[in-house]
PDB file of C-alpha atoms in Angstrom:
ATOM      1  CA  MET A   1      28.460  23.125 -85.629  1.00  0.00           C
ATOM      2  CA  LYS A   2      25.445  21.027 -84.203  1.00  0.00           C
ATOM      3  CA  LYS A   3      26.407  17.841 -86.404  1.00  0.00           C
ATOM      4  CA  TYR A   4      30.153  18.063 -85.038  1.00  0.00           C
ATOM      5  CA  SER A   5      29.111  18.468 -81.493  1.00  0.00           C
ATOM      6  CA  ILE A   6      26.656  15.406 -81.883  1.00  0.00           C
ATOM      7  CA  CYS A   7      29.516  13.387 -83.171  1.00  0.00           C
ATOM      8  CA  ILE A   8      31.836  14.324 -80.505  1.00  0.00           C
ATOM      9  CA  PHE A   9      29.083  13.386 -78.273  1.00  0.00           C
ATOM     10  CA  LEU A  10      28.539   9.812 -79.710  1.00  0.00           C
ATOM     11  CA  CYS A  11      32.398   9.167 -79.952  1.00  0.00           C
ATOM     12  CA  GLY A  12      32.489  10.050 -76.292  1.00  0.00           C
ATOM     13  CA  MET A  13      29.510   7.522 -75.357  1.00  0.00           C
ATOM     14  CA  LEU A  14      31.290   4.917 -77.636  1.00  0.00           C
ATOM     15  CA  LEU A  15      34.411   5.148 -75.833  1.00  0.00           C
ATOM     16  CA  ALA A  16      33.005   5.184 -72.572  1.00  0.00           C
ATOM     17  CA  GLY A  17      31.173   2.035 -73.390  1.00  0.00           C
ATOM     18  CA  CYS A  18      34.587   0.450 -74.386  1.00  0.00           C
ATOM     19  CA  ASN A  19      35.844   1.213 -70.863  1.00  0.00           C
ATOM     20  CA  SER A  20      32.571   0.541 -68.919  1.00  0.00           C
ATOM     21  CA  GLU A  21      34.014  -2.349 -67.071  1.00  0.00           C
ATOM     22  CA  LYS A  22      34.909  -1.163 -63.865  1.00  0.00           C
ATOM     23  CA  GLU A  23      38.857  -0.978 -63.059  1.00  0.00           C
ATOM     24  CA  LEU A  24      39.610  -2.838 -59.725  1.00  0.00           C
ATOM     25  CA  SER A  25      41.806  -1.407 -57.306  1.00  0.00           C
ATOM     26  CA  GLN A  26      44.501  -3.593 -55.301  1.00  0.00           C
ATOM     27  CA  ILE A  27      43.396  -4.666 -51.965  1.00  0.00           C
ATOM     28  CA  LYS A  28      44.500  -2.227 -49.299  1.00  0.00           C
ATOM     29  CA  ILE A  29      44.510  -3.569 -45.495  1.00  0.00           C
ATOM     30  CA  PRO A  30      45.502  -0.822 -42.944  1.00  0.00           C
ATOM     31  CA  GLU A  31      47.306  -3.213 -40.830  1.00  0.00           C
ATOM     32  CA  GLU A  32      47.898  -0.422 -37.953  1.00  0.00           C
ATOM     33  CA  LYS A  33      44.239   0.117 -37.544  1.00  0.00           C
ATOM     34  CA  ILE A  34      43.611  -3.666 -37.128  1.00  0.00           C
ATOM     35  CA  ALA A  35      42.109  -4.259 -33.718  1.00  0.00           C
ATOM     36  CA  LYS A  36      41.064  -7.904 -34.219  1.00  0.00           C
ATOM     37  CA  PHE A  37      41.848 -10.495 -36.800  1.00  0.00           C
ATOM     38  CA  GLN A  38      40.036 -13.758 -37.584  1.00  0.00           C
ATOM     39  CA  MET A  39      40.551 -16.819 -39.657  1.00  0.00           C
ATOM     40  CA  GLY A  40      37.657 -19.032 -39.989  1.00  0.00           C
ATOM     41  CA  SER A  41      35.856 -18.810 -36.427  1.00  0.00           C
ATOM     42  CA  ILE A  42      39.274 -18.247 -34.758  1.00  0.00           C
ATOM     43  CA  GLY A  43      39.883 -14.698 -33.636  1.00  0.00           C
ATOM     44  CA  SER A  44      42.964 -13.012 -32.224  1.00  0.00           C
ATOM     45  CA  LYS A  45      44.707  -9.976 -31.665  1.00  0.00           C
ATOM     46  CA  PRO A  46      46.944  -8.803 -34.491  1.00  0.00           C
ATOM     47  CA  GLU A  47      50.259  -8.932 -32.259  1.00  0.00           C
ATOM     48  CA  GLU A  48      49.031 -12.601 -31.557  1.00  0.00           C
ATOM     49  CA  TYR A  49      49.582 -13.786 -35.142  1.00  0.00           C
ATOM     50  CA  LYS A  50      53.126 -13.449 -36.315  1.00  0.00           C
ATOM     51  CA  HIS A  51      52.523 -14.136 -39.962  1.00  0.00           C
ATOM     52  CA  LEU A  52      49.877 -11.308 -40.286  1.00  0.00           C
ATOM     53  CA  SER A  53      52.160  -8.897 -42.119  1.00  0.00           C
ATOM     54  CA  ASP A  54      53.113 -11.652 -44.557  1.00  0.00           C
ATOM     55  CA  LEU A  55      49.451 -12.540 -45.122  1.00  0.00           C
ATOM     56  CA  ILE A  56      48.417  -8.680 -45.741  1.00  0.00           C
ATOM     57  CA  GLU A  57      51.080  -8.330 -48.185  1.00  0.00           C
ATOM     58  CA  ASP A  58      50.131 -11.623 -50.270  1.00  0.00           C
ATOM     59  CA  MET A  59      46.352 -10.320 -50.102  1.00  0.00           C
ATOM     60  CA  GLU A  60      47.348  -6.864 -51.343  1.00  0.00           C
ATOM     61  CA  GLU A  61      49.235  -8.587 -54.357  1.00  0.00           C
ATOM     62  CA  ALA A  62      46.320 -10.688 -55.312  1.00  0.00           C
ATOM     63  CA  VAL A  63      45.440 -10.165 -59.052  1.00  0.00           C
ATOM     64  CA  PRO A  64      42.057  -8.799 -59.793  1.00  0.00           C
ATOM     65  CA  GLU A  65      40.255 -11.159 -62.430  1.00  0.00           C
ATOM     66  CA  LYS A  66      40.364  -9.037 -65.818  1.00  0.00           C
ATOM     67  CA  ASP A  67      36.698 -10.216 -66.659  1.00  0.00           C
ATOM     68  CA  GLN A  68      34.626 -10.102 -63.809  1.00  0.00           C
ATOM     69  CA  LYS A  69      31.420 -11.272 -65.390  1.00  0.00           C
ATOM     70  CA  LYS A  70      32.967 -14.443 -66.334  1.00  0.00           C
ATOM     71  CA  ALA A  71      34.962 -14.963 -62.868  1.00  0.00           C
ATOM     72  CA  PRO A  72      34.185 -17.522 -60.573  1.00  0.00           C
ATOM     73  CA  HIS A  73      32.424 -16.769 -57.474  1.00  0.00           C
ATOM     74  CA  ARG A  74      32.220 -18.325 -54.158  1.00  0.00           C
ATOM     75  CA  GLY A  75      29.471 -20.924 -53.481  1.00  0.00           C
ATOM     76  CA  GLU A  76      28.900 -22.958 -50.073  1.00  0.00           C
ATOM     77  CA  ASP A  77      32.388 -24.025 -49.593  1.00  0.00           C
ATOM     78  CA  TYR A  78      34.637 -21.025 -48.708  1.00  0.00           C
ATOM     79  CA  TYR A  79      37.031 -19.808 -45.919  1.00  0.00           C
ATOM     80  CA  PRO A  80      36.695 -16.511 -44.421  1.00  0.00           C
ATOM     81  CA  VAL A  81      39.267 -14.107 -43.140  1.00  0.00           C
ATOM     82  CA  SER A  82      38.186 -10.928 -41.432  1.00  0.00           C
ATOM     83  CA  PHE A  83      39.954  -7.722 -40.382  1.00  0.00           C
ATOM     84  CA  ILE A  84      38.031  -5.629 -37.512  1.00  0.00           C
ATOM     85  CA  TYR A  85      39.241  -2.329 -37.215  1.00  0.00           C
ATOM     86  CA  GLU A  86      39.636   0.175 -34.284  1.00  0.00           C
ATOM     87  CA  ASP A  87      36.508   2.037 -35.363  1.00  0.00           C
ATOM     88  CA  GLU A  88      34.845  -1.349 -35.421  1.00  0.00           C
ATOM     89  CA  THR A  89      34.390  -1.510 -39.359  1.00  0.00           C
ATOM     90  CA  LYS A  90      35.154  -4.610 -40.960  1.00  0.00           C
ATOM     91  CA  ASP A  91      36.810  -6.083 -44.004  1.00  0.00           C
ATOM     92  CA  ILE A  92      35.790  -9.821 -44.781  1.00  0.00           C
ATOM     93  CA  PHE A  93      37.754 -11.762 -47.641  1.00  0.00           C
ATOM     94  CA  TYR A  94      36.481 -15.167 -48.921  1.00  0.00           C
ATOM     95  CA  PHE A  95      39.015 -17.883 -49.943  1.00  0.00           C
ATOM     96  CA  PHE A  96      37.511 -20.452 -52.412  1.00  0.00           C
ATOM     97  CA  PRO A  97      38.702 -22.885 -55.034  1.00  0.00           C
ATOM     98  CA  GLU A  98      37.589 -23.439 -58.394  1.00  0.00           C
ATOM     99  CA  GLY A  99      39.121 -26.529 -60.130  1.00  0.00           C
ATOM    100  CA  GLU A 100      43.125 -26.407 -59.060  1.00  0.00           C
ATOM    101  CA  LYS A 101      43.043 -22.545 -58.456  1.00  0.00           C
ATOM    102  CA  TRP A 102      42.029 -20.589 -55.493  1.00  0.00           C
ATOM    103  CA  TYR A 103      40.223 -17.156 -55.634  1.00  0.00           C
ATOM    104  CA  LEU A 104      39.478 -14.336 -53.212  1.00  0.00           C
ATOM    105  CA  GLU A 105      36.319 -12.527 -53.406  1.00  0.00           C
ATOM    106  CA  THR A 106      35.611  -9.307 -51.523  1.00  0.00           C
ATOM    107  CA  GLU A 107      32.210  -8.389 -49.816  1.00  0.00           C
ATOM    108  CA  ASN A 108      31.150  -6.466 -52.648  1.00  0.00           C
ATOM    109  CA  GLY A 109      31.889  -9.361 -55.156  1.00  0.00           C
ATOM    110  CA  ASP A 110      34.910  -8.362 -56.796  1.00  0.00           C
ATOM    111  CA  VAL A 111      37.326 -11.676 -57.509  1.00  0.00           C
ATOM    112  CA  TYR A 112      40.948 -11.762 -57.409  1.00  0.00           C
ATOM    113  CA  GLY A 113      42.954 -14.792 -58.680  1.00  0.00           C
ATOM    114  CA  ASN A 114      46.459 -16.422 -57.815  1.00  0.00           C
ATOM    115  CA  ALA A 115      44.911 -16.786 -53.999  1.00  0.00           C
ATOM    116  CA  ASP A 116      46.404 -20.365 -53.345  1.00  0.00           C
ATOM    117  CA  PHE A 117      48.773 -18.423 -50.864  1.00  0.00           C
ATOM    118  CA  ILE A 118      46.150 -18.852 -48.192  1.00  0.00           C
ATOM    119  CA  LEU A 119      47.252 -22.604 -48.241  1.00  0.00           C
ATOM    120  CA  ASP A 120      50.640 -21.379 -46.862  1.00  0.00           C
ATOM    121  CA  TYR A 121      48.617 -20.127 -43.529  1.00  0.00           C
ATOM    122  CA  VAL A 122      46.069 -22.606 -43.027  1.00  0.00           C
ATOM    123  CA  ASP A 123      45.072 -26.028 -44.177  1.00  0.00           C
ATOM    124  CA  ILE A 124      41.609 -26.121 -46.005  1.00  0.00           C
ATOM    125  CA  ASP A 125      39.734 -29.173 -47.517  1.00  0.00           C
ATOM    126  CA  PHE A 126      36.298 -29.098 -48.399  1.00  0.00           C
ATOM    127  CA  ASN A 127      36.530 -32.471 -49.918  1.00  0.00           C
ATOM    128  CA  VAL A 128      36.880 -34.541 -46.642  1.00  0.00           C
ATOM    129  CA  ASP A 129      34.603 -37.433 -46.435  1.00  0.00           C
ATOM    130  CA  VAL A 130      33.881 -37.317 -42.644  1.00  0.00           C
ATOM    131  CA  LYS A 131      33.424 -40.660 -41.022  1.00  0.00           C
ATOM    132  CA  ARG A 132      31.792 -40.531 -37.626  1.00  0.00           C
ATOM    133  CA  GLU A 133      32.886 -42.959 -35.156  1.00  0.00           C
ATOM    134  CA  ILE A 134      29.485 -43.892 -33.417  1.00  0.00           C
ATOM    135  CA  ARG A 135      30.107 -44.188 -29.717  1.00  0.00           C
ATOM    136  CA  ILE A 136      27.625 -45.321 -27.540  1.00  0.00           C
ATOM    137  CA  ASP A 137      28.192 -46.611 -24.000  1.00  0.00           C
ATOM    138  CA  LYS A 138      27.031 -50.234 -24.265  1.00  0.00           C
ATOM    139  CA  ASP A 139      25.248 -50.283 -20.820  1.00  0.00           C
ATOM    140  CA  VAL A 140      23.326 -46.920 -22.098  1.00  0.00           C
ATOM    141  CA  LEU A 141      22.265 -48.861 -25.190  1.00  0.00           C
ATOM    142  CA  LYS A 142      21.079 -51.981 -23.237  1.00  0.00           C
ATOM    143  CA  ARG A 143      19.016 -49.815 -20.904  1.00  0.00           C
ATOM    144  CA  SER A 144      17.618 -47.726 -23.837  1.00  0.00           C
ATOM    145  CA  LEU A 145      16.894 -51.027 -25.832  1.00  0.00           C
ATOM    146  CA  GLU A 146      15.044 -52.390 -22.673  1.00  0.00           C
ATOM    147  CA  ILE A 147      13.086 -49.226 -22.120  1.00  0.00           C
ATOM    148  CA  GLY A 148      12.042 -49.225 -25.883  1.00  0.00           C
ATOM    149  CA  LYS A 149      11.202 -52.845 -26.422  1.00  0.00           C
ATOM    150  CA  ASP A 150       7.624 -52.367 -26.314  1.00  0.00           C
ATOM    151  CA  PHE A 151       7.616 -48.900 -28.634  1.00  0.00           C
ATOM    152  CA  LYS A 152       7.042 -48.994 -32.354  1.00  0.00           C
ATOM    153  CA  THR A 153       8.300 -45.915 -32.467  1.00  0.00           C
ATOM    154  CA  TYR A 154      10.568 -43.789 -30.055  1.00  0.00           C
ATOM    155  CA  ASP A 155       8.200 -41.139 -29.022  1.00  0.00           C
ATOM    156  CA  THR A 156       8.174 -38.473 -25.966  1.00  0.00           C
ATOM    157  CA  ASN A 157       7.332 -41.104 -23.395  1.00  0.00           C
ATOM    158  CA  PHE A 158      10.202 -43.056 -24.425  1.00  0.00           C
ATOM    159  CA  PHE A 159      12.922 -40.503 -24.755  1.00  0.00           C
ATOM    160  CA  PHE A 160      11.576 -39.059 -21.259  1.00  0.00           C
ATOM    161  CA  ALA A 161      11.673 -42.274 -19.554  1.00  0.00           C
ATOM    162  CA  ASN A 162      15.129 -43.072 -21.088  1.00  0.00           C
ATOM    163  CA  GLY A 163      16.537 -39.811 -20.290  1.00  0.00           C
ATOM    164  CA  VAL A 164      15.486 -39.804 -16.626  1.00  0.00           C
ATOM    165  CA  VAL A 165      16.775 -43.496 -16.276  1.00  0.00           C
ATOM    166  CA  ASN A 166      20.029 -42.737 -17.975  1.00  0.00           C
ATOM    167  CA  ARG A 167      20.660 -39.473 -15.830  1.00  0.00           C
ATOM    168  CA  MET A 168      20.121 -41.255 -12.488  1.00  0.00           C
ATOM    169  CA  GLU A 169      22.647 -43.986 -13.745  1.00  0.00           C
ATOM    170  CA  ILE A 170      25.100 -41.894 -15.089  1.00  0.00           C
ATOM    171  CA  THR A 171      24.997 -38.685 -12.747  1.00  0.00           C
ATOM    172  CA  GLY A 172      23.693 -40.182  -9.568  1.00  0.00           C
ATOM    173  CA  ASP A 173      20.953 -37.615  -9.555  1.00  0.00           C
ATOM    174  CA  THR A 174      17.999 -38.268  -7.497  1.00  0.00           C
ATOM    175  CA  GLU A 175      14.723 -39.241  -9.276  1.00  0.00           C
ATOM    176  CA  GLU A 176      13.291 -36.002  -8.645  1.00  0.00           C
ATOM    177  CA  ASP A 177      16.055 -33.896  -9.768  1.00  0.00           C
ATOM    178  CA  ALA A 178      16.410 -36.094 -13.033  1.00  0.00           C
ATOM    179  CA  ILE A 179      12.891 -35.655 -13.724  1.00  0.00           C
ATOM    180  CA  SER A 180      13.226 -31.976 -13.326  1.00  0.00           C
ATOM    181  CA  LYS A 181      16.458 -31.595 -15.543  1.00  0.00           C
ATOM    182  CA  GLU A 182      15.052 -34.001 -18.121  1.00  0.00           C
ATOM    183  CA  ARG A 183      11.934 -31.628 -18.649  1.00  0.00           C
ATOM    184  CA  LYS A 184      13.999 -28.362 -18.728  1.00  0.00           C
ATOM    185  CA  SER A 185      16.338 -30.082 -21.194  1.00  0.00           C
ATOM    186  CA  SER A 186      13.539 -31.346 -23.328  1.00  0.00           C
ATOM    187  CA  ILE A 187      11.538 -28.110 -23.407  1.00  0.00           C
ATOM    188  CA  ASP A 188      14.867 -26.109 -24.301  1.00  0.00           C
ATOM    189  CA  SER A 189      15.576 -28.658 -27.132  1.00  0.00           C
ATOM    190  CA  ARG A 190      12.053 -28.462 -28.425  1.00  0.00           C
ATOM    191  CA  LYS A 191      12.121 -24.534 -28.597  1.00  0.00           C
ATOM    192  CA  VAL A 192      15.438 -24.828 -30.576  1.00  0.00           C
ATOM    193  CA  TYR A 193      13.675 -27.247 -33.101  1.00  0.00           C
ATOM    194  CA  GLU A 194      10.406 -24.974 -33.481  1.00  0.00           C
ATOM    195  CA  TYR A 195      12.715 -21.884 -34.027  1.00  0.00           C
ATOM    196  CA  ALA A 196      14.791 -23.953 -36.694  1.00  0.00           C
ATOM    197  CA  LYS A 197      11.561 -24.954 -38.313  1.00  0.00           C
ATOM    198  CA  LYS A 198      10.144 -21.446 -38.238  1.00  0.00           C
ATOM    199  CA  PHE A 199      13.173 -19.882 -39.982  1.00  0.00           C
ATOM    200  CA  GLY A 200      13.629 -22.559 -42.806  1.00  0.00           C
ATOM    201  CA  TYR A 201      16.216 -25.147 -41.404  1.00  0.00           C
ATOM    202  CA  GLU A 202      13.779 -28.109 -41.254  1.00  0.00           C
ATOM    203  CA  VAL A 203      15.798 -31.126 -43.306  1.00  0.00           C
ATOM    204  CA  SER A 204      13.676 -33.098 -45.910  1.00  0.00           C
ATOM    205  CA  GLU A 205      12.822 -36.903 -45.331  1.00  0.00           C
ATOM    206  CA  LYS A 206      15.302 -37.677 -48.134  1.00  0.00           C
ATOM    207  CA  GLU A 207      18.127 -35.966 -45.940  1.00  0.00           C
ATOM    208  CA  VAL A 208      17.017 -38.092 -42.980  1.00  0.00           C
ATOM    209  CA  GLU A 209      16.993 -41.441 -45.000  1.00  0.00           C
ATOM    210  CA  GLU A 210      20.631 -40.471 -46.266  1.00  0.00           C
ATOM    211  CA  ARG A 211      21.837 -39.575 -42.981  1.00  0.00           C
ATOM    212  CA  ILE A 212      20.310 -43.129 -41.581  1.00  0.00           C
ATOM    213  CA  LYS A 213      22.010 -44.895 -44.197  1.00  0.00           C
ATOM    214  CA  LYS A 214      25.388 -43.106 -43.494  1.00  0.00           C
ATOM    215  CA  ILE A 215      25.374 -43.766 -40.039  1.00  0.00           C
ATOM    216  CA  LEU A 216      24.670 -47.526 -40.804  1.00  0.00           C
ATOM    217  CA  GLU A 217      27.883 -47.322 -43.185  1.00  0.00           C
ATOM    218  CA  ASP A 218      29.884 -45.825 -40.588  1.00  0.00           C
ATOM    219  CA  PHE A 219      28.773 -48.126 -38.044  1.00  0.00           C
ATOM    220  CA  ASN A 220      29.301 -51.164 -39.753  1.00  0.00           C
ATOM    221  CA  GLU A 221      33.066 -50.204 -40.451  1.00  0.00           C
ATOM    222  CA  GLN A 222      33.620 -50.036 -36.798  1.00  0.00           C
ATOM    223  CA  GLU A 223      35.740 -52.721 -35.185  1.00  0.00           C
ATOM    224  CA  ASP A 224      33.311 -53.128 -32.425  1.00  0.00           C
ATOM    225  CA  TYR A 225      30.253 -53.073 -34.367  1.00  0.00           C
ATOM    226  CA  PRO A 226      29.632 -56.895 -33.881  1.00  0.00           C
ATOM    227  CA  GLU A 227      29.274 -56.094 -30.059  1.00  0.00           C
ATOM    228  CA  TYR A 228      26.557 -53.681 -30.743  1.00  0.00           C
ATOM    229  CA  GLU A 229      24.844 -55.810 -33.113  1.00  0.00           C
ATOM    230  CA  ALA A 230      24.892 -58.725 -30.665  1.00  0.00           C
ATOM    231  CA  ILE A 231      23.338 -56.559 -28.002  1.00  0.00           C
ATOM    232  CA  CYS A 232      20.443 -55.430 -30.484  1.00  0.00           C
ATOM    233  CA  LYS A 233      19.923 -59.016 -31.134  1.00  0.00           C
ATOM    234  CA  GLU A 234      19.320 -59.665 -27.412  1.00  0.00           C
ATOM    235  CA  TYR A 235      16.356 -57.336 -27.670  1.00  0.00           C
ATOM    236  CA  GLY A 236      15.077 -58.905 -31.219  1.00  0.00           C
ATOM    237  CA  ILE A 237      16.093 -55.924 -32.929  1.00  0.00           C
ATOM    238  CA  THR A 238      18.657 -54.813 -35.498  1.00  0.00           C
ATOM    239  CA  MET A 239      20.632 -51.585 -35.655  1.00  0.00           C
ATOM    240  CA  GLU A 240      18.660 -50.357 -38.624  1.00  0.00           C
ATOM    241  CA  GLU A 241      15.408 -51.162 -37.204  1.00  0.00           C
ATOM    242  CA  CYS A 242      16.539 -49.091 -34.164  1.00  0.00           C
ATOM    243  CA  LEU A 243      17.429 -46.065 -36.281  1.00  0.00           C
ATOM    244  CA  GLU A 244      14.127 -46.362 -38.024  1.00  0.00           C
ATOM    245  CA  LYS A 245      12.414 -46.192 -34.780  1.00  0.00           C
ATOM    246  CA  SER A 246      14.346 -43.057 -34.092  1.00  0.00           C
ATOM    247  CA  ARG A 247      13.460 -41.252 -37.327  1.00  0.00           C
ATOM    248  CA  ASP A 248      11.790 -38.496 -35.880  1.00  0.00           C
ATOM    249  CA  TYR A 249      14.471 -37.833 -33.194  1.00  0.00           C
ATOM    250  CA  ILE A 250      17.128 -38.136 -36.179  1.00  0.00           C
ATOM    251  CA  LYS A 251      15.069 -35.531 -38.046  1.00  0.00           C
ATOM    252  CA  GLU A 252      14.948 -33.225 -35.020  1.00  0.00           C
ATOM    253  CA  GLU A 253      18.742 -33.357 -34.307  1.00  0.00           C
ATOM    254  CA  MET A 254      19.665 -32.812 -38.025  1.00  0.00           C
ATOM    255  CA  THR A 255      17.389 -29.645 -38.008  1.00  0.00           C
ATOM    256  CA  LYS A 256      18.896 -28.194 -34.921  1.00  0.00           C
ATOM    257  CA  ASN A 257      22.283 -29.020 -36.260  1.00  0.00           C
ATOM    258  CA  LYS A 258      21.621 -27.274 -39.392  1.00  0.00           C
ATOM    259  CA  LEU A 259      20.574 -24.095 -37.487  1.00  0.00           C
ATOM    260  CA  SER A 260      23.889 -24.545 -35.138  1.00  0.00           C
ATOM    261  CA  LEU A 261      25.761 -24.818 -38.304  1.00  0.00           C
ATOM    262  CA  GLU A 262      24.534 -21.632 -39.790  1.00  0.00           C
ATOM    263  CA  THR A 263      25.084 -19.870 -36.662  1.00  0.00           C
ATOM    264  CA  TYR A 264      28.487 -20.731 -36.797  1.00  0.00           C
ATOM    265  CA  LYS A 265      29.017 -19.700 -40.505  1.00  0.00           C
ATOM    266  CA  ASP A 266      27.425 -16.394 -39.532  1.00  0.00           C
ATOM    267  CA  PHE A 267      30.076 -15.966 -36.851  1.00  0.00           C
ATOM    268  CA  GLN A 268      32.916 -16.886 -39.416  1.00  0.00           C
ATOM    269  CA  ASN A 269      31.419 -14.351 -41.844  1.00  0.00           C
ATOM    270  CA  GLY A 270      31.875 -11.607 -39.062  1.00  0.00           C
ATOM    271  CA  LYS A 271      28.524 -11.411 -37.360  1.00  0.00           C
ATOM    272  CA  ASP A 272      29.667 -11.417 -33.669  1.00  0.00           C
ATOM    273  CA  LYS A 273      27.109  -9.062 -32.261  1.00  0.00           C
ATOM    274  CA  ILE A 274      23.787  -9.812 -30.435  1.00  0.00           C
ATOM    275  CA  LYS A 275      21.927  -6.707 -29.059  1.00  0.00           C
ATOM    276  CA  ASP A 276      24.886  -4.543 -29.241  1.00  0.00           C
ATOM    277  CA  LYS A 277      27.171  -7.058 -27.438  1.00  0.00           C
ATOM    278  CA  THR A 278      30.275  -8.493 -29.116  1.00  0.00           C
ATOM    279  CA  TYR A 279      31.085 -12.081 -28.702  1.00  0.00           C
ATOM    280  CA  GLU A 280      34.501 -13.453 -28.717  1.00  0.00           C
ATOM    281  CA  THR A 281      34.322 -17.125 -29.640  1.00  0.00           C
ATOM    282  CA  PRO A 282      31.557 -18.849 -31.820  1.00  0.00           C
ATOM    283  CA  TYR A 283      30.527 -20.841 -28.630  1.00  0.00           C
ATOM    284  CA  GLU A 284      29.998 -17.680 -26.861  1.00  0.00           C
ATOM    285  CA  TYR A 285      28.060 -16.479 -29.893  1.00  0.00           C
ATOM    286  CA  SER A 286      25.894 -19.599 -30.282  1.00  0.00           C
ATOM    287  CA  ARG A 287      25.021 -19.462 -26.710  1.00  0.00           C
ATOM    288  CA  ALA A 288      23.838 -15.979 -26.901  1.00  0.00           C
ATOM    289  CA  ILE A 289      21.795 -16.811 -29.960  1.00  0.00           C
ATOM    290  CA  LEU A 290      20.050 -19.356 -27.842  1.00  0.00           C
ATOM    291  CA  ASP A 291      19.568 -17.122 -24.651  1.00  0.00           C
ATOM    292  CA  GLU A 292      18.746 -13.714 -26.565  1.00  0.00           C
ATOM    293  CA  VAL A 293      17.153 -15.095 -29.653  1.00  0.00           C
ATOM    294  CA  VAL A 294      15.761 -18.240 -29.793  1.00  0.00           C
ATOM    295  CA  TYR A 295      14.254 -18.600 -26.052  1.00  0.00           C
ATOM    296  CA  THR A 296      12.643 -15.387 -26.556  1.00  0.00           C
ATOM    297  CA  GLU A 297      11.307 -15.968 -29.949  1.00  0.00           C
ATOM    298  CA  ILE A 298       9.908 -19.492 -28.899  1.00  0.00           C
ATOM    299  CA  SER A 299       7.723 -19.303 -25.811  1.00  0.00           C
ATOM    300  CA  ASP A 300       6.441 -21.966 -23.640  1.00  0.00           C
ATOM    301  CA  GLU A 301       2.982 -21.041 -24.913  1.00  0.00           C
ATOM    302  CA  ASP A 302       4.441 -21.909 -28.595  1.00  0.00           C
ATOM    303  CA  ILE A 303       5.115 -25.489 -27.552  1.00  0.00           C
ATOM    304  CA  ALA A 304       2.375 -25.899 -25.333  1.00  0.00           C
ATOM    305  CA  SER A 305       1.097 -29.338 -27.182  1.00  0.00           C
ATOM    306  CA  TYR A 306       4.615 -30.689 -26.434  1.00  0.00           C
ATOM    307  CA  ILE A 307       4.579 -29.698 -22.697  1.00  0.00           C
ATOM    308  CA  GLN A 308       1.289 -31.342 -22.460  1.00  0.00           C
ATOM    309  CA  GLU A 309       3.039 -34.591 -24.064  1.00  0.00           C
ATOM    310  CA  LEU A 310       5.901 -34.128 -21.447  1.00  0.00           C
ATOM    311  CA  ASP A 311       3.292 -34.144 -18.686  1.00  0.00           C
ATOM    312  CA  GLU A 312       1.875 -37.401 -20.107  1.00  0.00           C
ATOM    313  CA  ALA A 313       5.332 -38.714 -20.417  1.00  0.00           C
ATOM    314  CA  GLU A 314       6.443 -38.007 -16.805  1.00  0.00           C
ATOM    315  CA  ALA A 315       3.050 -39.771 -15.749  1.00  0.00           C
ATOM    316  CA  TYR A 316       4.110 -42.589 -17.803  1.00  0.00           C
ATOM    317  CA  TYR A 317       7.339 -42.745 -16.307  1.00  0.00           C
ATOM    318  CA  LEU A 318       6.275 -42.619 -12.872  1.00  0.00           C
ATOM    319  CA  GLU A 319       3.671 -45.243 -13.465  1.00  0.00           C
ATOM    320  CA  ASN A 320       5.859 -47.699 -15.130  1.00  0.00           C
ATOM    321  CA  PHE A 321       9.465 -47.134 -13.671  1.00  0.00           C
TER     322      PHE A 321
END
């Protein structure tokens, strides 16, 4: 009797093993309970999106991949779609391509195929080679080159003087107001930079090198590039040399932009609350991150050495301009 019982037990274990892969259920989205709908970073009320029912129907008909272990999973390129319900719970789905096919992944990692229907609702292209048109006012460039002609590298003295002079020229601010605004802007910017470095967003020297190369490539393809080149020539410098002198500044801007991009992605991925307050747009959320997180995490004391540099830069400006 014992042998028989053991046999049944072992058979049961084997059968259970044969069916160990979890059975995925079809996606179910309770449309009547949706309070807010978000595609990418654009949020709306459900009644404002006339294709919502069609999209939900397509999502609920998505086919679960049979072998989840071999199924592709989202990498860096994906497009999130979020449903926020009346009770403030959320369902977030991630659409991503793999070869010629599109897939849908849930928050817990379940993958569904036949998801190319998302392209019927939104244009998505992760392979766009973005060419940035470099727009620099030619008078601003001339003033900057004049201010920077004796600098081997563009440092705090240069950027402070350059900022004050251009503020007065462009906005009509008095010198006193321009100095005050430039100080505040510089301090705020440095706090963002220090925060970004502290939390791992600092870019590498290789990334800076690649960025400088890309700027030059894009600049060279502009129709008005010869005009900028001629202005640089007047001051005995090339555009490449100008960028090299700005290397530290470029690194700082890239690092801050990386933090900004991650903040934007966070909003896309359903993070819209800071200290129990919900924000409706990525701009509002990013602004709140600065005011409620960055500027409280990084104090004036944390950048005391930089503030001392600003004091010296202000003295340099007053003495030389």
